[in-house]
């Protein structure tokens, strides 16, 4: 079975450029999560969706960050304009949530972003 | 908000030794999860715990959900070099409807195993 798919795996860009990260969740999952990981701050939840609807974006650091989920099989995280302090590994994770039942979250391999 | 304290931050052990790490929370959780992250990869789920007091094993891994619902530990027995990585605990709270699966993560434990 295919897991969570992220692209690109690595991205190097110059400050000021727009960056778009992509995620395909596990088929059948209805919740999708975007995380950022750095040495200093660990794993931070940026935003999550349920049934393609953004539920909580309080973790998005600034207005430069935006995320969309146009359908159940695709999500994007966009940074515009990018800054060096955005350099991090960005993970996408998905889960199947049904009422009060608790389901595990599965992570993609991550996108390593370097902004110079 | 909820805070998870994971300890130790790092461990250096000899192959064959047992390992123990734990997480404590300022508030209760309904679920505790333990993940392992290899270099350059995403976290991979190791064990999920759903009931207070539950003790679950997965091969050489054993994890327990604390009776107070505010803590969990993970033990690795007879460590081997491929156990190297970062181990994360994560808690999930479902209250008043659904949490939509939101997890709160610990800071991670970096494990180094010397052959």
mmCIF file of C-alpha atoms in Angstrom:
data_model
loop_
_atom_site.group_PDB
_atom_site.id
_atom_site.type_symbol
_atom_site.label_atom_id
_atom_site.label_comp_id
_atom_site.label_asym_id
_atom_site.label_seq_id
_atom_site.Cartn_x
_atom_site.Cartn_y
_atom_site.Cartn_z
ATOM 1 C CA UNK A 1 0.000 0.000 0.000
ATOM 2 C CA UNK A 2 1.274 3.474 -0.791
ATOM 3 C CA UNK A 3 1.906 5.630 2.229
ATOM 4 C CA UNK A 4 1.783 9.394 2.418
ATOM 5 C CA UNK A 5 3.577 10.852 -0.584
ATOM 6 C CA UNK A 6 5.361 14.190 -0.461
ATOM 7 C CA UNK A 7 7.140 16.148 -3.154
ATOM 8 C CA UNK A 8 9.693 17.411 -3.654
ATOM 9 C CA UNK A 9 11.953 15.560 -1.184
ATOM 10 C CA UNK A 10 14.447 18.411 -1.261
ATOM 11 C CA UNK A 11 13.993 22.060 -2.190
ATOM 12 C CA UNK A 12 16.641 24.748 -2.297
ATOM 13 C CA UNK A 13 15.504 28.252 -3.086
ATOM 14 C CA UNK A 14 16.561 31.839 -2.677
ATOM 15 C CA UNK A 15 15.036 34.208 -0.196
ATOM 16 C CA UNK A 16 11.972 35.904 -1.597
ATOM 17 C CA UNK A 17 10.962 33.071 -3.872
ATOM 18 C CA UNK A 18 7.677 31.217 -3.637
ATOM 19 C CA UNK A 19 7.833 27.627 -2.429
ATOM 20 C CA UNK A 20 5.099 25.027 -2.862
ATOM 21 C CA UNK A 21 5.172 21.721 -1.040
ATOM 22 C CA UNK A 22 2.838 18.924 -2.056
ATOM 23 C CA UNK A 23 1.223 16.030 -0.256
ATOM 24 C CA UNK A 24 -0.896 13.059 -1.231
ATOM 25 C CA UNK A 25 -2.467 11.421 1.837
ATOM 26 C CA UNK A 26 -3.162 7.722 2.224
ATOM 27 C CA UNK A 27 -6.221 6.781 0.194
ATOM 28 C CA UNK A 28 -9.330 6.743 2.363
ATOM 29 C CA UNK A 29 -7.911 8.964 5.095
ATOM 30 C CA UNK A 30 -9.975 12.042 5.894
ATOM 31 C CA UNK A 31 -7.613 14.108 8.022
ATOM 32 C CA UNK A 32 -4.381 15.702 6.872
ATOM 33 C CA UNK A 33 -1.746 17.446 8.937
ATOM 34 C CA UNK A 34 1.206 19.686 8.033
ATOM 35 C CA UNK A 35 4.168 19.792 10.440
ATOM 36 C CA UNK A 36 7.480 21.608 10.496
ATOM 37 C CA UNK A 37 10.550 20.116 12.192
ATOM 38 C CA UNK A 38 13.651 22.003 13.283
ATOM 39 C CA UNK A 39 16.365 21.234 15.782
ATOM 40 C CA UNK A 40 15.378 24.196 17.926
ATOM 41 C CA UNK A 41 11.617 23.758 17.995
ATOM 42 C CA UNK A 42 11.108 20.062 17.307
ATOM 43 C CA UNK A 43 7.887 18.976 15.565
ATOM 44 C CA UNK A 44 5.369 21.797 15.238
ATOM 45 C CA UNK A 45 1.849 21.345 13.918
ATOM 46 C CA UNK A 46 1.144 24.060 11.361
ATOM 47 C CA UNK A 47 -2.369 23.294 10.154
ATOM 48 C CA UNK A 48 -4.752 20.391 9.805
ATOM 49 C CA UNK A 49 -7.727 19.539 7.637
ATOM 50 C CA UNK A 50 -10.682 17.239 8.096
ATOM 51 C CA UNK A 51 -12.718 16.268 5.034
ATOM 52 C CA UNK A 52 -10.748 18.886 3.052
ATOM 53 C CA UNK A 53 -11.776 21.689 5.417
ATOM 54 C CA UNK A 54 -9.131 23.552 7.445
ATOM 55 C CA UNK A 55 -9.878 22.956 11.121
ATOM 56 C CA UNK A 56 -7.076 24.746 12.921
ATOM 57 C CA UNK A 57 -4.397 26.924 11.357
ATOM 58 C CA UNK A 58 -3.202 28.494 14.599
ATOM 59 C CA UNK A 59 0.213 26.907 14.113
ATOM 60 C CA UNK A 60 0.890 28.686 10.843
ATOM 61 C CA UNK A 61 3.729 31.038 11.739
ATOM 62 C CA UNK A 62 2.888 33.985 9.500
ATOM 63 C CA UNK A 63 0.690 35.178 6.691
ATOM 64 C CA UNK A 64 3.448 34.129 4.331
ATOM 65 C CA UNK A 65 2.312 30.557 4.932
ATOM 66 C CA UNK A 66 -0.852 29.195 3.359
ATOM 67 C CA UNK A 67 -2.272 25.711 2.841
ATOM 68 C CA UNK A 68 -4.996 24.295 0.666
ATOM 69 C CA UNK A 69 -6.700 20.971 0.238
ATOM 70 C CA UNK A 70 -8.739 21.123 -2.973
ATOM 71 C CA UNK A 71 -9.700 17.453 -2.793
ATOM 72 C CA UNK A 72 -9.290 14.378 -0.630
ATOM 73 C CA UNK A 73 -6.118 13.247 -2.361
ATOM 74 C CA UNK A 74 -4.050 16.413 -2.548
ATOM 75 C CA UNK A 75 -2.820 19.252 -0.362
ATOM 76 C CA UNK A 76 -0.306 22.043 -0.763
ATOM 77 C CA UNK A 77 1.653 24.180 1.657
ATOM 78 C CA UNK A 78 2.875 27.428 0.157
ATOM 79 C CA UNK A 79 5.387 29.919 1.486
ATOM 80 C CA UNK A 80 5.471 33.300 -0.242
ATOM 81 C CA UNK A 81 7.881 35.004 0.066
ATOM 82 C CA UNK A 82 10.290 32.505 1.610
ATOM 83 C CA UNK A 83 12.906 33.518 4.190
ATOM 84 C CA UNK A 84 16.033 31.737 5.483
ATOM 85 C CA UNK A 85 14.343 31.061 8.829
ATOM 86 C CA UNK A 86 11.791 28.921 7.000
ATOM 87 C CA UNK A 87 14.505 26.331 6.392
ATOM 88 C CA UNK A 88 13.277 23.117 7.984
ATOM 89 C CA UNK A 89 11.861 19.697 7.203
ATOM 90 C CA UNK A 90 8.148 19.840 6.440
ATOM 91 C CA UNK A 91 6.083 16.723 7.040
ATOM 92 C CA UNK A 92 2.634 15.817 5.911
ATOM 93 C CA UNK A 93 0.657 13.181 7.839
ATOM 94 C CA UNK A 94 -2.763 11.641 7.365
ATOM 95 C CA UNK A 95 -5.260 9.773 9.492
ATOM 96 C CA UNK A 96 -8.747 8.319 9.349
ATOM 97 C CA UNK A 97 -10.994 9.967 11.915
ATOM 98 C CA UNK A 98 -14.461 8.549 12.557
ATOM 99 C CA UNK A 99 -16.408 10.207 15.352
ATOM 100 C CA UNK A 100 -14.765 9.564 18.685
ATOM 101 C CA UNK A 101 -12.759 6.589 17.401
ATOM 102 C CA UNK A 102 -9.043 7.199 17.612
ATOM 103 C CA UNK A 103 -6.842 6.387 14.657
ATOM 104 C CA UNK A 104 -3.107 6.563 14.226
ATOM 105 C CA UNK A 105 -1.382 9.256 12.221
ATOM 106 C CA UNK A 106 0.968 8.234 9.396
ATOM 107 C CA UNK A 107 3.753 10.490 8.207
ATOM 108 C CA UNK A 108 5.251 11.106 4.793
ATOM 109 C CA UNK A 109 9.013 11.163 4.196
ATOM 110 C CA UNK A 110 9.185 14.949 4.451
ATOM 111 C CA UNK A 111 10.449 17.811 2.295
ATOM 112 C CA UNK A 112 13.760 19.313 3.335
ATOM 113 C CA UNK A 113 13.568 23.038 2.531
ATOM 114 C CA UNK A 114 16.643 25.233 2.418
ATOM 115 C CA UNK A 115 16.201 28.951 1.832
ATOM 116 C CA UNK A 116 19.422 30.812 1.103
ATOM 117 C CA UNK B 1 -2.110 24.373 26.192
ATOM 118 C CA UNK B 2 -1.033 20.775 26.679
ATOM 119 C CA UNK B 3 2.674 20.179 27.234
ATOM 120 C CA UNK B 4 4.582 16.921 26.919
ATOM 121 C CA UNK B 5 7.909 16.435 28.653
ATOM 122 C CA UNK B 6 9.962 13.592 27.238
ATOM 123 C CA UNK B 7 13.087 12.245 28.910
ATOM 124 C CA UNK B 8 15.880 11.628 28.579
ATOM 125 C CA UNK B 9 16.793 13.971 25.730
ATOM 126 C CA UNK B 10 19.513 11.592 24.576
ATOM 127 C CA UNK B 11 20.951 8.193 25.431
ATOM 128 C CA UNK B 12 24.219 6.497 24.557
ATOM 129 C CA UNK B 13 24.154 2.751 25.191
ATOM 130 C CA UNK B 14 25.977 -0.432 24.293
ATOM 131 C CA UNK B 15 24.425 -2.984 22.009
ATOM 132 C CA UNK B 16 22.472 -5.507 24.051
ATOM 133 C CA UNK B 17 21.466 -3.099 26.799
ATOM 134 C CA UNK B 18 17.870 -2.298 27.642
ATOM 135 C CA UNK B 19 16.523 1.229 27.126
ATOM 136 C CA UNK B 20 13.755 3.114 28.890
ATOM 137 C CA UNK B 21 12.274 6.511 28.053
ATOM 138 C CA UNK B 22 9.144 8.257 29.251
ATOM 139 C CA UNK B 23 6.759 11.113 28.716
ATOM 140 C CA UNK B 24 4.743 13.091 31.208
ATOM 141 C CA UNK B 25 1.957 15.537 30.576
ATOM 142 C CA UNK B 26 0.382 18.414 32.442
ATOM 143 C CA UNK B 27 -3.036 17.123 31.423
ATOM 144 C CA UNK B 28 -4.680 13.849 30.491
ATOM 145 C CA UNK B 29 -4.738 12.115 27.141
ATOM 146 C CA UNK B 30 -7.017 9.432 25.698
ATOM 147 C CA UNK B 31 -4.305 7.936 23.537
ATOM 148 C CA UNK B 32 -0.535 7.662 23.699
ATOM 149 C CA UNK B 33 1.529 6.917 20.611
ATOM 150 C CA UNK B 34 5.220 6.187 20.225
ATOM 151 C CA UNK B 35 7.050 6.986 16.980
ATOM 152 C CA UNK B 36 10.585 6.389 15.729
ATOM 153 C CA UNK B 37 12.308 8.651 13.225
ATOM 154 C CA UNK B 38 15.305 7.480 11.221
ATOM 155 C CA UNK B 39 17.639 10.083 9.693
ATOM 156 C CA UNK B 40 16.132 11.649 6.587
ATOM 157 C CA UNK B 41 12.769 9.982 7.078
ATOM 158 C CA UNK B 42 9.406 10.755 8.619
ATOM 159 C CA UNK B 43 8.311 9.409 12.010
ATOM 160 C CA UNK B 44 7.050 5.834 11.899
ATOM 161 C CA UNK B 45 4.436 4.596 14.337
ATOM 162 C CA UNK B 46 5.742 1.925 16.729
ATOM 163 C CA UNK B 47 3.030 1.419 19.319
ATOM 164 C CA UNK B 48 -0.390 2.903 20.088
ATOM 165 C CA UNK B 49 -1.994 2.769 23.554
ATOM 166 C CA UNK B 50 -5.701 3.385 24.050
ATOM 167 C CA UNK B 51 -6.556 2.579 27.683
ATOM 168 C CA UNK B 52 -5.164 3.776 30.993
ATOM 169 C CA UNK B 53 -2.981 1.051 32.461
ATOM 170 C CA UNK B 54 -2.592 -0.713 29.113
ATOM 171 C CA UNK B 55 0.699 -2.515 28.539
ATOM 172 C CA UNK B 56 1.482 -3.341 24.911
ATOM 173 C CA UNK B 57 4.402 -5.103 23.287
ATOM 174 C CA UNK B 58 5.697 -5.079 19.726
ATOM 175 C CA UNK B 59 8.705 -7.379 19.456
ATOM 176 C CA UNK B 60 11.440 -5.973 21.672
ATOM 177 C CA UNK B 61 9.362 -2.864 22.387
ATOM 178 C CA UNK B 62 7.048 -2.522 25.363
ATOM 179 C CA UNK B 63 4.997 0.559 26.145
ATOM 180 C CA UNK B 64 2.567 1.423 28.910
ATOM 181 C CA UNK B 65 -0.221 3.970 29.252
ATOM 182 C CA UNK B 66 -0.002 5.411 32.743
ATOM 183 C CA UNK B 67 -2.933 4.858 35.073
ATOM 184 C CA UNK B 68 -3.307 8.616 35.615
ATOM 185 C CA UNK B 69 -3.487 9.098 31.813
ATOM 186 C CA UNK B 70 -0.745 11.718 32.160
ATOM 187 C CA UNK B 71 2.277 9.588 31.372
ATOM 188 C CA UNK B 72 3.654 6.771 29.249
ATOM 189 C CA UNK B 73 6.906 4.885 28.959
ATOM 190 C CA UNK B 74 8.645 2.952 26.209
ATOM 191 C CA UNK B 75 11.146 0.166 26.847
ATOM 192 C CA UNK B 76 13.444 -1.416 24.283
ATOM 193 C CA UNK B 77 15.047 -4.675 25.295
ATOM 194 C CA UNK B 78 18.351 -6.050 24.021
ATOM 195 C CA UNK B 79 19.128 -3.018 21.838
ATOM 196 C CA UNK B 80 20.690 -3.464 18.412
ATOM 197 C CA UNK B 81 22.437 -0.926 16.148
ATOM 198 C CA UNK B 82 19.337 -0.399 13.985
ATOM 199 C CA UNK B 83 17.472 0.933 17.042
ATOM 200 C CA UNK B 84 19.394 4.177 16.530
ATOM 201 C CA UNK B 85 17.114 7.127 15.863
ATOM 202 C CA UNK B 86 14.853 9.668 17.505
ATOM 203 C CA UNK B 87 11.911 8.374 19.514
ATOM 204 C CA UNK B 88 8.869 10.581 20.002
ATOM 205 C CA UNK B 89 5.905 10.200 22.285
ATOM 206 C CA UNK B 90 2.615 11.776 21.245
ATOM 207 C CA UNK B 91 -0.655 12.246 23.057
ATOM 208 C CA UNK B 92 -4.139 12.632 21.679
ATOM 209 C CA UNK B 93 -7.153 13.998 23.485
ATOM 210 C CA UNK B 94 -10.689 13.393 22.341
ATOM 211 C CA UNK B 95 -13.194 15.527 24.190
ATOM 212 C CA UNK B 96 -16.564 17.059 23.489
ATOM 213 C CA UNK B 97 -16.815 15.575 20.015
ATOM 214 C CA UNK B 98 -13.643 14.871 18.126
ATOM 215 C CA UNK B 99 -10.077 16.074 18.230
ATOM 216 C CA UNK B 100 -9.805 15.382 14.476
ATOM 217 C CA UNK B 101 -6.775 13.313 15.401
ATOM 218 C CA UNK B 102 -4.600 16.211 16.558
ATOM 219 C CA UNK B 103 -1.443 15.024 18.342
ATOM 220 C CA UNK B 104 0.794 16.751 20.860
ATOM 221 C CA UNK B 105 4.418 15.593 20.508
ATOM 222 C CA UNK B 106 7.226 15.303 23.018
ATOM 223 C CA UNK B 107 10.639 16.779 22.255
ATOM 224 C CA UNK B 108 12.125 13.410 21.323
ATOM 225 C CA UNK B 109 14.810 11.090 22.719
ATOM 226 C CA UNK B 110 17.917 10.628 20.580
ATOM 227 C CA UNK B 111 19.169 7.061 20.919
ATOM 228 C CA UNK B 112 22.708 6.037 19.994
ATOM 229 C CA UNK B 113 23.703 2.378 20.166
ATOM 230 C CA UNK B 114 27.382 1.469 20.171
ATOM 231 C CA UNK B 115 28.161 -1.937 18.645
#
